[in-house]
Short mmCIF file of C-alpha atoms and ligand atoms in Angstrom, two decimals:
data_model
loop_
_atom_site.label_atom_id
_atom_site.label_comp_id
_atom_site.label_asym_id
_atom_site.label_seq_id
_atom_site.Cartn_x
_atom_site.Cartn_y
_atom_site.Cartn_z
CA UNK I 1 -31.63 4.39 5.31
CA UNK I 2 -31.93 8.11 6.39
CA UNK I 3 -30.01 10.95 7.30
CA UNK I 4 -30.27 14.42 7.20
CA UNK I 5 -27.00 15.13 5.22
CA UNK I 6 -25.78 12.76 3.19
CA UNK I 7 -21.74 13.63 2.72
CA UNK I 8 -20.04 11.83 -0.36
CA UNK I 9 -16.08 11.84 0.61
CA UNK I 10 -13.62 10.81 3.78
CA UNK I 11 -10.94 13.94 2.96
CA UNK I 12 -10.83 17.15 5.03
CA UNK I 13 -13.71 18.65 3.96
CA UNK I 14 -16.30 15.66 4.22
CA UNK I 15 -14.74 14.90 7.80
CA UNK I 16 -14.67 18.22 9.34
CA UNK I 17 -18.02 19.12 7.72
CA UNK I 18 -19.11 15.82 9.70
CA UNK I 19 -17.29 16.80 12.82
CA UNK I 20 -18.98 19.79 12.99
CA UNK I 21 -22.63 18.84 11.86
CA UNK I 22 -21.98 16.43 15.21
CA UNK I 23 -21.44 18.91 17.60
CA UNK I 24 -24.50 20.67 15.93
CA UNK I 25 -26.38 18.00 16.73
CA UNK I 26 -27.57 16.88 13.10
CA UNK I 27 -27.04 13.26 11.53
CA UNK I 28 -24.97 12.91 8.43
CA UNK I 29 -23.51 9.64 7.04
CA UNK I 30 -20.30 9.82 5.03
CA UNK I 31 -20.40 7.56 1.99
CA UNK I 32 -16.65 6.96 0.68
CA UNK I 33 -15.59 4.85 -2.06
CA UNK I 34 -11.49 3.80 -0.30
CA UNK I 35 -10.86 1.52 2.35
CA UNK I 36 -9.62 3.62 5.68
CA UNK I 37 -6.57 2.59 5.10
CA UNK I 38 -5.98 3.88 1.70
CA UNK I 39 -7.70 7.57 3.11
CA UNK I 40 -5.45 7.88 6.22
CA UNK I 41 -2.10 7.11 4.08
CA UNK I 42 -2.80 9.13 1.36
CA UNK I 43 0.35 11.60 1.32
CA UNK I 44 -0.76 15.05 0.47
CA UNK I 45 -0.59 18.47 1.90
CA UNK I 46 1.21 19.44 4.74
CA UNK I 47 0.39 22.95 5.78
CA UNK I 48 -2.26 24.22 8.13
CA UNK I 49 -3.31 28.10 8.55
CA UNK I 50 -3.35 29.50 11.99
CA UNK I 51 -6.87 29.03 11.50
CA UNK I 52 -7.33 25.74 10.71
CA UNK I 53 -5.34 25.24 13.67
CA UNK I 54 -7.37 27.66 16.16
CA UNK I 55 -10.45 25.13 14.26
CA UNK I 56 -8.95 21.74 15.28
CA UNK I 57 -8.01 22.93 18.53
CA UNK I 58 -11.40 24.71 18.86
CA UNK I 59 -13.39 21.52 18.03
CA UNK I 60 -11.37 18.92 20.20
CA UNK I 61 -9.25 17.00 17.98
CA UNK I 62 -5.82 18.77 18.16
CA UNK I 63 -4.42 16.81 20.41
CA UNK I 64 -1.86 14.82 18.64
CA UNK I 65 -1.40 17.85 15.82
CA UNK I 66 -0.04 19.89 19.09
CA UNK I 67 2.54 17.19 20.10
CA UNK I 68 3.40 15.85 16.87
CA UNK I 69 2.79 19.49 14.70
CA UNK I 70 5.81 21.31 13.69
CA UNK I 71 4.97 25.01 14.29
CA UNK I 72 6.21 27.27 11.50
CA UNK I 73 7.07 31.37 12.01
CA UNK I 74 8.49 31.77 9.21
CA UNK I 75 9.99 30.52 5.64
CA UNK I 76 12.36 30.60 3.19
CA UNK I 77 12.23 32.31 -0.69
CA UNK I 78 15.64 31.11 -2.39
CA UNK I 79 16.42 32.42 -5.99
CA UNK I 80 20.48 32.86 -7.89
CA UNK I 81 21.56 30.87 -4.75
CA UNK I 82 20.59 32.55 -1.60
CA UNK I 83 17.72 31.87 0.17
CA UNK I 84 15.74 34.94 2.35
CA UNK I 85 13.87 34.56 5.18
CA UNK I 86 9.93 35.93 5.25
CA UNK I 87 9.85 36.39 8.67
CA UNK I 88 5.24 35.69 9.60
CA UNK I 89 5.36 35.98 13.12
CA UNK I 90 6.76 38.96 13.32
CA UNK I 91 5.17 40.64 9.80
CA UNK I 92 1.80 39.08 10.67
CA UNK I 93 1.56 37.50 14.55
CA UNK I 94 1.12 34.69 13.38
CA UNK I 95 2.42 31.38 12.37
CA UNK I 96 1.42 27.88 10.17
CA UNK I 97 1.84 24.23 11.84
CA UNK I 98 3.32 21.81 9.39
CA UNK I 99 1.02 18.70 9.72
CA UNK I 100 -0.06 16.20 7.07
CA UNK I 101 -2.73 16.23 5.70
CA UNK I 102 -3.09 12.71 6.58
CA UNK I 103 -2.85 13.04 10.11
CA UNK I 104 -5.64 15.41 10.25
CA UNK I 105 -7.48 13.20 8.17
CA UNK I 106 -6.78 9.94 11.30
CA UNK I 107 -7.63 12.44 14.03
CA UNK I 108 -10.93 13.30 11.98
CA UNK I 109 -11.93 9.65 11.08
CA UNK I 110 -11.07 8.61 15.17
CA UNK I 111 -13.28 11.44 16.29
CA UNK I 112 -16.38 10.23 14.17
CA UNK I 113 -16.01 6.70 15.13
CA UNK I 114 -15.46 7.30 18.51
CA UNK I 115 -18.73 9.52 18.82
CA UNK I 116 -20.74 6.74 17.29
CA UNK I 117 -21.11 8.16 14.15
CA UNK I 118 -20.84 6.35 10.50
CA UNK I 119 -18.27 6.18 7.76
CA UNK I 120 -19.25 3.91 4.70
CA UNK I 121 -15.80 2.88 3.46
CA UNK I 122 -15.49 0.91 0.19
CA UNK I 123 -18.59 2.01 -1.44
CA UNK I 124 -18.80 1.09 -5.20
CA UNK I 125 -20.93 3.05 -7.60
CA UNK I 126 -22.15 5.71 -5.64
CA UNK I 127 -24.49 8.30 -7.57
CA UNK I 128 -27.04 11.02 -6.30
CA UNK I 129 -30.13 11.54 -7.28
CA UNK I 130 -33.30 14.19 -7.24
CA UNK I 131 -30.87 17.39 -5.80
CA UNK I 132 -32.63 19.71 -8.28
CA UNK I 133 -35.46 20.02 -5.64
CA UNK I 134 -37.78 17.22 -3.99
CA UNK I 135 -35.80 14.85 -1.63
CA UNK I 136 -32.43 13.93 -2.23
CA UNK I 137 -30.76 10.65 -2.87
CA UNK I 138 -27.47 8.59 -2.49
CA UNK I 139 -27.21 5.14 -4.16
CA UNK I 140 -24.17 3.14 -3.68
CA UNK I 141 -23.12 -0.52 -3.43
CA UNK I 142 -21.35 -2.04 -0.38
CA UNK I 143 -20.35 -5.29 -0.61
CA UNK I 144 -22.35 -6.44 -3.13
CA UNK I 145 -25.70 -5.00 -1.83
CA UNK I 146 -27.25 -2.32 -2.71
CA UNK I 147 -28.44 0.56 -0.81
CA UNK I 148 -29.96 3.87 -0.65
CA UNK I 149 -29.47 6.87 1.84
CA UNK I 150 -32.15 9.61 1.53
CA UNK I 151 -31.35 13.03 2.79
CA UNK I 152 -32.79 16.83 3.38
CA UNK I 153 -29.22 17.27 1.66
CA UNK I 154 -25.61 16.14 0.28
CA UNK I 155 -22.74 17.61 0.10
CA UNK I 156 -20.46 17.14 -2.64
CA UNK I 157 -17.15 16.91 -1.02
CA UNK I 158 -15.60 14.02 -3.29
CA UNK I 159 -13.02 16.07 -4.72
CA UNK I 160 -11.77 16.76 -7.87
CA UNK I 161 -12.48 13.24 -9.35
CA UNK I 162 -15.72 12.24 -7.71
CA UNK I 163 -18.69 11.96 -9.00
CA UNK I 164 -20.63 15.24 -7.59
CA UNK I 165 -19.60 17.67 -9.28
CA UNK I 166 -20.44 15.79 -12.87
CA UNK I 167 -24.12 14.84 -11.45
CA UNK I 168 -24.66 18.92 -12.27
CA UNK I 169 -26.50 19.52 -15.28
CA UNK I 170 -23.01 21.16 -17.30
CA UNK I 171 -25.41 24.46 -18.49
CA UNK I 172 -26.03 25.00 -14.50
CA UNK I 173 -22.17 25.76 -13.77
CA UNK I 174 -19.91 27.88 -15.25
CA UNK I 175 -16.40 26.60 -14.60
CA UNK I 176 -12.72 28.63 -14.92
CA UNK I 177 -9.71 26.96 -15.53
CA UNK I 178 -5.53 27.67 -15.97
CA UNK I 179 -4.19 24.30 -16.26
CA UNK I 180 0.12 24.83 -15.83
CA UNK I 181 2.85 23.14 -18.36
CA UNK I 182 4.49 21.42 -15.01
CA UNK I 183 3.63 18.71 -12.13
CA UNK I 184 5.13 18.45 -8.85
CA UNK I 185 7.32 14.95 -8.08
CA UNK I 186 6.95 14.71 -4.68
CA UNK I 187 9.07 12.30 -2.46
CA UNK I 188 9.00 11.29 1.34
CA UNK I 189 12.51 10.49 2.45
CA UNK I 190 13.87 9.15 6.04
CA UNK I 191 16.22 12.03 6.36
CA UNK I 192 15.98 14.63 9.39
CA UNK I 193 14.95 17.81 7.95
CA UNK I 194 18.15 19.82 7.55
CA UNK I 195 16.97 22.91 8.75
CA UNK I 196 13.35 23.99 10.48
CA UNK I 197 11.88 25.87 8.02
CA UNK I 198 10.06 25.29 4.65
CA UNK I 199 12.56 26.53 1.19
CA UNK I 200 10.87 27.83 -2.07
CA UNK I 201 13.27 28.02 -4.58
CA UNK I 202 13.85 28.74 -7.87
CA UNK I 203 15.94 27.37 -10.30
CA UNK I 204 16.62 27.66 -14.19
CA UNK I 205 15.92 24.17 -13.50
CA UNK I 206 12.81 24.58 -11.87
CA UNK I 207 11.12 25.15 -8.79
CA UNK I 208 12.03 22.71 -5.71
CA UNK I 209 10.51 23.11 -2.06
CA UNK I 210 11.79 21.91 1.00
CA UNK I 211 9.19 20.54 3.60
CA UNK I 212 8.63 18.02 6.58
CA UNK I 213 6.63 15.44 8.27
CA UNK I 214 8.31 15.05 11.47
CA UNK I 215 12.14 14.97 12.62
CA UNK I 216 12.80 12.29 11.19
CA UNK I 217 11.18 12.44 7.47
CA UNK I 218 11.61 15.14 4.64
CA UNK I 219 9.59 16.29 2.18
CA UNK I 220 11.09 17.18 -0.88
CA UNK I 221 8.93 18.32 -4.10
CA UNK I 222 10.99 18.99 -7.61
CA UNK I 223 9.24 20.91 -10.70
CA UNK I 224 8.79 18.05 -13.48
CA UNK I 225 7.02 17.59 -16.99
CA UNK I 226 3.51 16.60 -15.73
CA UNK I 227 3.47 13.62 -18.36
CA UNK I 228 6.64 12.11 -17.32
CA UNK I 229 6.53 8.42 -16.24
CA UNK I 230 7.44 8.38 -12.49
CA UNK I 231 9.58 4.98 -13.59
CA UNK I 232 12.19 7.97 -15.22
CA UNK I 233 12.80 8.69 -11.78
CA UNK I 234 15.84 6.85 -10.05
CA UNK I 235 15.91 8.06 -6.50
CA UNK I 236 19.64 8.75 -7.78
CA UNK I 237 18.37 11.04 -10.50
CA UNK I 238 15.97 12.70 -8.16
CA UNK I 239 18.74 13.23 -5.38
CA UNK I 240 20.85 14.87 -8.21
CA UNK I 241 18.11 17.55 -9.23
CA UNK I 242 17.12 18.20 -5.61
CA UNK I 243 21.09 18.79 -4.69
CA UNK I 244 21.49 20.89 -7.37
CA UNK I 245 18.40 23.33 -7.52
CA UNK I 246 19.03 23.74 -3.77
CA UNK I 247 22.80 24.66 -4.15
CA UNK I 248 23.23 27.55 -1.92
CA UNK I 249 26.30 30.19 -1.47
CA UNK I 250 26.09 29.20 1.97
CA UNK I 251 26.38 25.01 2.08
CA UNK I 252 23.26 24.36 3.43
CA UNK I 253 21.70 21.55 1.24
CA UNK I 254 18.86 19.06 2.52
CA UNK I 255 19.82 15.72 3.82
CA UNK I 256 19.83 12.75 2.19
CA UNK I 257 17.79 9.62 2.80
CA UNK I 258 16.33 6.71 1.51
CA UNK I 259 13.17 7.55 -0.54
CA UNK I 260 10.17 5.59 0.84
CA UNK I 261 7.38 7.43 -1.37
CA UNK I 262 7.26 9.40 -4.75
CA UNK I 263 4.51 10.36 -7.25
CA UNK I 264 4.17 13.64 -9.93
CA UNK I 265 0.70 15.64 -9.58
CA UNK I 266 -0.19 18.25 -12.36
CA UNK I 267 -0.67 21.38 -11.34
CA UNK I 268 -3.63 23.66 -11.97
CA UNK I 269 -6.25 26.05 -10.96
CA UNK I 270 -10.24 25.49 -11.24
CA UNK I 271 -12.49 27.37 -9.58
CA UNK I 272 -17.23 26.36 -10.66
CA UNK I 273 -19.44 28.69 -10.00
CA UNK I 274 -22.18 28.45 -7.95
CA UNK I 275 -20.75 25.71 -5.62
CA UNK I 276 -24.29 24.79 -5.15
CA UNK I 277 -27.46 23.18 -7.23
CA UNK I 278 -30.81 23.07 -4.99
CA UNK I 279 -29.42 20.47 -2.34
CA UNK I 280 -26.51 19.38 -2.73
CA UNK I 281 -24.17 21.69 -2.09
CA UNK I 282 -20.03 21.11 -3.38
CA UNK I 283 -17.56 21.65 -1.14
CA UNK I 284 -13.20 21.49 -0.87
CA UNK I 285 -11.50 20.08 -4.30
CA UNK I 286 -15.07 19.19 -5.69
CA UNK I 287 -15.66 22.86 -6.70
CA UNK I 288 -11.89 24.23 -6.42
CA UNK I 289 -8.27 23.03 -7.40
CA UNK I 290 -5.42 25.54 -6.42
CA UNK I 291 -1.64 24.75 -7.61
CA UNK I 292 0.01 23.74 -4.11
CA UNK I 293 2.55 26.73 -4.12
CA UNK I 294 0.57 28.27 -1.69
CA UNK I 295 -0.40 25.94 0.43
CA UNK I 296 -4.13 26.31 0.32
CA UNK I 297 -6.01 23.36 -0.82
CA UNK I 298 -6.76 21.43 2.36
CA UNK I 299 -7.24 24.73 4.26
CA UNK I 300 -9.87 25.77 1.30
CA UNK I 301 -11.56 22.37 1.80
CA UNK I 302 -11.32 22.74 5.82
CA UNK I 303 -12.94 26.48 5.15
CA UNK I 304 -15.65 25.54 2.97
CA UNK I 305 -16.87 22.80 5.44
CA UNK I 306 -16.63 25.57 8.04
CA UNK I 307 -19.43 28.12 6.11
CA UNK I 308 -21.36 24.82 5.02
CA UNK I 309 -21.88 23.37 8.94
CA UNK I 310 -22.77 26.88 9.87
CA UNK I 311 -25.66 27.22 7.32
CA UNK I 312 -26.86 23.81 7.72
CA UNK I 313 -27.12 24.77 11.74
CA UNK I 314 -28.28 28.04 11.00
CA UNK I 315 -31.28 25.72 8.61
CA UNK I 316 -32.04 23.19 11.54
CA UNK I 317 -31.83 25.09 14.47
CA UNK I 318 -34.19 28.24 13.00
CA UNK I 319 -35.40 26.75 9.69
CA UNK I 320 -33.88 29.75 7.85
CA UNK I 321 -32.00 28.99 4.43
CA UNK I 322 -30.55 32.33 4.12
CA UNK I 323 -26.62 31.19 4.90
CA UNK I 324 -27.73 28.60 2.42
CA UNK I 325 -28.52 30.34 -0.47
CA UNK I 326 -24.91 32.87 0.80
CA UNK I 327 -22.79 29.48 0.94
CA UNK I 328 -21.27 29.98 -2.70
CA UNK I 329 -20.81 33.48 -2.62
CA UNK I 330 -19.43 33.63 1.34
CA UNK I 331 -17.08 30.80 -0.08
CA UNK I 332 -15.77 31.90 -3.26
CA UNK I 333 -14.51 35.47 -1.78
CA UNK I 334 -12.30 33.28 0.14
CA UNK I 335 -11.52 30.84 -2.69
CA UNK I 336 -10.52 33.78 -5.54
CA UNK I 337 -8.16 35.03 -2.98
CA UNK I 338 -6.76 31.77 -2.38
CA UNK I 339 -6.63 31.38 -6.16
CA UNK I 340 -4.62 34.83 -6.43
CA UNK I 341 -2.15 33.79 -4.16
CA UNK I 342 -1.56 30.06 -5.21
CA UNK I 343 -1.17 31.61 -9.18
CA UNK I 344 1.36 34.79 -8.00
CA UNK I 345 3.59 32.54 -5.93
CA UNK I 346 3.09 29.65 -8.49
CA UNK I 347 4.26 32.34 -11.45
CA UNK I 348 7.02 33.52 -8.82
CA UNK I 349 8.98 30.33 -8.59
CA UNK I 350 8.35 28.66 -11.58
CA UNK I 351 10.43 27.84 -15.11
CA UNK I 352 7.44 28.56 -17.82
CA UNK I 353 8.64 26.54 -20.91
CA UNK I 354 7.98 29.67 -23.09
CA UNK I 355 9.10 32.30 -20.57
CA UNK I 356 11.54 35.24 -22.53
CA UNK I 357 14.65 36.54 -20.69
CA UNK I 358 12.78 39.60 -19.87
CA UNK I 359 9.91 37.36 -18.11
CA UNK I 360 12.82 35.56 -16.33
CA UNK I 361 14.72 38.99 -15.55
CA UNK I 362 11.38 40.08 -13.82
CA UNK I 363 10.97 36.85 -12.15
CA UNK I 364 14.00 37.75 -9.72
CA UNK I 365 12.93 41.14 -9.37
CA UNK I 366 9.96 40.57 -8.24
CA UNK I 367 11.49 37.79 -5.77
CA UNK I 368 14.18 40.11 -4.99
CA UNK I 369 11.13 42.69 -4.25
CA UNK I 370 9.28 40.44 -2.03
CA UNK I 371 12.76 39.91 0.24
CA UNK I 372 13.22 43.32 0.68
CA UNK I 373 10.21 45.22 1.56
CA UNK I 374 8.89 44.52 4.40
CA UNK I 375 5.73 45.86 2.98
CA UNK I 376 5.63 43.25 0.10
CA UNK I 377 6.48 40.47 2.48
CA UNK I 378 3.99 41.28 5.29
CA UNK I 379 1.49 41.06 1.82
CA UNK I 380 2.69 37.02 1.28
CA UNK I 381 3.04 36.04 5.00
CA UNK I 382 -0.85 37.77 5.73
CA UNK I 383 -1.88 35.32 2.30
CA UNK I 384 0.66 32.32 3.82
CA UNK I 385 -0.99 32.19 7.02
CA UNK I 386 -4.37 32.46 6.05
CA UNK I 387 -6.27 35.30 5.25
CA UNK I 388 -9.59 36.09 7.75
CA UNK I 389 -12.88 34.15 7.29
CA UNK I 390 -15.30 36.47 5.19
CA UNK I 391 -18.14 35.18 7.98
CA UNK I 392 -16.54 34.29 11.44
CA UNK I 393 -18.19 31.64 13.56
CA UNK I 394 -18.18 30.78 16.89
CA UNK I 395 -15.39 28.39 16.37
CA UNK I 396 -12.94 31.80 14.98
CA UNK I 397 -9.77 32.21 17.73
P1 LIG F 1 -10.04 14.94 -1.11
O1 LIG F 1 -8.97 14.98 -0.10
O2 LIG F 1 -9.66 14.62 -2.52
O3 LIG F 1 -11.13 13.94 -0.60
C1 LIG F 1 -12.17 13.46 -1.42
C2 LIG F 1 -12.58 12.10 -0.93
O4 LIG F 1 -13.67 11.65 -1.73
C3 LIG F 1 -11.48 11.07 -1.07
O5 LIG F 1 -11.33 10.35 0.13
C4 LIG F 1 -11.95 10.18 -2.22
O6 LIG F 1 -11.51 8.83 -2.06
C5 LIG F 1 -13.46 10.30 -2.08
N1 LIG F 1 -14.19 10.03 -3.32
C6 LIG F 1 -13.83 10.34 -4.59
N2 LIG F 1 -14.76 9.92 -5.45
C7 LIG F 1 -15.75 9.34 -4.72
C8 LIG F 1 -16.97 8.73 -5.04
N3 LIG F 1 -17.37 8.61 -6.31
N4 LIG F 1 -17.74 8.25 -4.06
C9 LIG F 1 -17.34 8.36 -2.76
N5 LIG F 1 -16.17 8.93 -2.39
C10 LIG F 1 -15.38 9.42 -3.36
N6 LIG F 1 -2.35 20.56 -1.36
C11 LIG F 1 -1.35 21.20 -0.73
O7 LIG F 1 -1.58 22.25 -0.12
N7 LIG F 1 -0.08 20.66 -0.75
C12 LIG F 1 0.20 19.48 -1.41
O8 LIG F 1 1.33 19.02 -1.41
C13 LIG F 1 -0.82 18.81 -2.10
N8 LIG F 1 -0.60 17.64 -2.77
C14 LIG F 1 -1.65 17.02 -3.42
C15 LIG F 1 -1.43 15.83 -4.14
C16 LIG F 1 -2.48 15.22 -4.83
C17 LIG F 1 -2.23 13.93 -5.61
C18 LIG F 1 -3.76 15.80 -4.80
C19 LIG F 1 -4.90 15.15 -5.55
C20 LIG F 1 -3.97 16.96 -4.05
C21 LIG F 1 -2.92 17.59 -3.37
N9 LIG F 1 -3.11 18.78 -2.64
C22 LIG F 1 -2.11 19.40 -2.02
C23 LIG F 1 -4.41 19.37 -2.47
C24 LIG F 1 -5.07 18.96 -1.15
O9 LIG F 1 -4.57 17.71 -0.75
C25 LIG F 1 -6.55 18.97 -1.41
O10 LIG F 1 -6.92 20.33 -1.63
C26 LIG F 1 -7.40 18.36 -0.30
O11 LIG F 1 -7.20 16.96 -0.26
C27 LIG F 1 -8.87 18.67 -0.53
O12 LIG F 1 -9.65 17.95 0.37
P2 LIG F 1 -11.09 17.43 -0.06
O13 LIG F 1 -11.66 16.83 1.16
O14 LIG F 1 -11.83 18.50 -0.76
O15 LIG F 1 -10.81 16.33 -1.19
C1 LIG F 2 4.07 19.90 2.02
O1 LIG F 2 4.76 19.85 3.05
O2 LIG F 2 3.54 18.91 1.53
C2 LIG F 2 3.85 21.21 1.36
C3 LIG F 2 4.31 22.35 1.97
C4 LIG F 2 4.11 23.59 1.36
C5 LIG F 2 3.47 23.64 0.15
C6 LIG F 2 2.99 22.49 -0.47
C7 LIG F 2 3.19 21.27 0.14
O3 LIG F 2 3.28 24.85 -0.46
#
């Protein structure tokens, strides 16, 4: 088989990279190793920037993420019991749409079928080949059978597990790494969200956020050893810690609801430089991991895609390789700033096992800062929403 880009991953960077290679008008084949069903109920992320939004919409497949997307102008920063508003409309003009990740992920996979185009699902040992220079290769098994897809180029958008990334002789990237002393328990509950907007909070306890799916499901996330077994977790015992970290002066406190999903995910940052070795080029969670604090890594994955299906057009349509050989650097302005941001508001709201009471002391200042200048909260609602793209397409609102 042939193709001119091979992509290795079904998430939101290998779909929208393959979305917009489409309406380029250049083949690609998306090789993933999970069924369909295991990549479009995979509960992850939840927020999307203004403009990832302005990109879905842009692109045709918003639909169903404006009916069903819960449109955000605004959110909450709680700390010794109160929780204050960051008001992004109005400090920013604009707003984020609270959509999962895994809806955007079923609106991307109908889109490709529907144009024609292929997904492998359930490929088994899939490697790459002869990226150095030359003509690429993808080998994987489907089925039983073995086949191989040869390419002008792949992209590496597997994430932080897959096999790209590794394929990379180790001397040719230099990778940089802040791995945290907590995980995030996350839990989907069938309880109406409480209130419409999304709560940070922190806690001598540790951090808890408030989020949603829809209006009839919360998302709750607690602060949590990373190496704890999830089995420690009673929905009773998680109820507890969520009721109390959110204890406000005021009453409000999420509602309950029976728990239909719950998992702990470590938290860290990770950022390889270059994002690229001859062809095959990495791209969303394959190159970068960013604590979810700032809700950044599917929008990060969603940008990368963005600068990658601009270069490749840029390659095909004029035969130049000069956005090529910028992809890395045009991406990793964006992705340092992202890091910045995830890290600050990570450091913000967290319990550090080894923080002093001076570090804790300066903790609430600097939340208590952030509340009340306007000038230090139009700074985290400009990063919250999503900063500008460093090289604006056609497709920026
Ligand atoms: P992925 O979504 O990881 O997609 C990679 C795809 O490649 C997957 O479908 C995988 O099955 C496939 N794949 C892997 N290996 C191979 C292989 N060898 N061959 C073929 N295919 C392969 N961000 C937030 O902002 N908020 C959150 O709450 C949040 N929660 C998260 C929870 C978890 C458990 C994880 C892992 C991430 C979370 N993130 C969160 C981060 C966010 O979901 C990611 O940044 C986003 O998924 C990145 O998209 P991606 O397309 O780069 O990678
Ligand atoms: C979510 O709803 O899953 C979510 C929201 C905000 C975050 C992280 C996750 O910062």
């Amino acid at each position: 088989m042939k193709t001119q880009v091979a992509i290795v991953g079904a998430g939101p960077a290998g779909l929208m990279l393959a979305h917009l290679l489409h309406l380029a008008d250049i083949e690609s084949v998306i090789i993933e190793a999970r069924s369909r069903s295991y990549v479009e109920g995979r509960i992850r992320a939840g927020v999307l920037e203004q403009g990832t939004v302005d990109l879905l919409n842009a692109i045709g497949v918003g639909e169903r993420m404006r009916r069903e997307g819960l449109l955000h102008q605004g959110i909450e920063l709680g700390f010794a019991g109160k929780r204050h508003r960051i008001d992004m409309q109005q400090l920013t003009g604009q707003a984020v749409m609270v959509y999962g990740q895994h809806e955007v992920v079923k609106d991307l996979i109908r889109a490709r079928l529907f144009a024609g185009e292929k997904i492998v699902f359930e490929a088994d040992s899939v490697s790459i080949h002869d990226f150095a220079n030359g003509s690429p290769l993808v080998r994987y098994e489907k089925d039983g059978m073995h086949h191989e897809l040869n390419c002008d180029y792949i992209a590496g958008c597997d994430g932080f597990h897959g096999v790209c990334r590794p394929s990379v002789p180790t001397n040719a990237l230099a990778v940089y790494e802040r791995v945290y002393p907590f995980g995030w328990l996350g839990v989907l509950a069938d309880a109406a969200p409480s209130q419409g907007e999304l709560v940070y909070m922190n806690h001598a306890n540790g951090f808890a956020l408030f989020s949603m799916r829809s209006p009839t499901v919360t998302r709750l996330y607690l602060q949590c050893d990373p190496a704890d077994d999830i089995a420690g977790w009673s929905d009773d015992r998680i109820w507890n810690e969520l009721l109390c970290r959110f204890k406000c002066s005021d009453g409000w406190e999420p509602n309950v609801g029976r728990i239909t999903q719950k998992s702990i995910t470590p938290m860290r940052s990770f950022v390889t430089e270059p994002m690229q070795f001859g062809r095959l080029f990495l791209a969303g969670d394959a190159a970068h991991i960013v604590p979810p604090t700032g809700a950044k890594g599917m929008n990060l994955a969603i940008a990368d895609a963005r600068v990658l299906a601009r270069a490749l057009a840029e390659f095909y349509s004029a035969g130049s390789t000069a956005r090529l050989g910028d992809y890395s650097q045009t991406c990793l302005r964006r992705i340092w700033k992202a890091q910045r941001f995830s890290w600050w508001m990570t450091s913000m709201l967290h319990q550090f096992p080894d923080a002093s009471q001076f570090d804790r002391r300066r903790q609430i200042a600097e939340l208590d800062y952030v509340t009340s200048s306007q000038i230090a909260a139009r700074s985290l609602a400009e990063n919250y929403v999503g900063l500008p793209m460093e090289d604006p397409d056609q497709w920026a609102g």
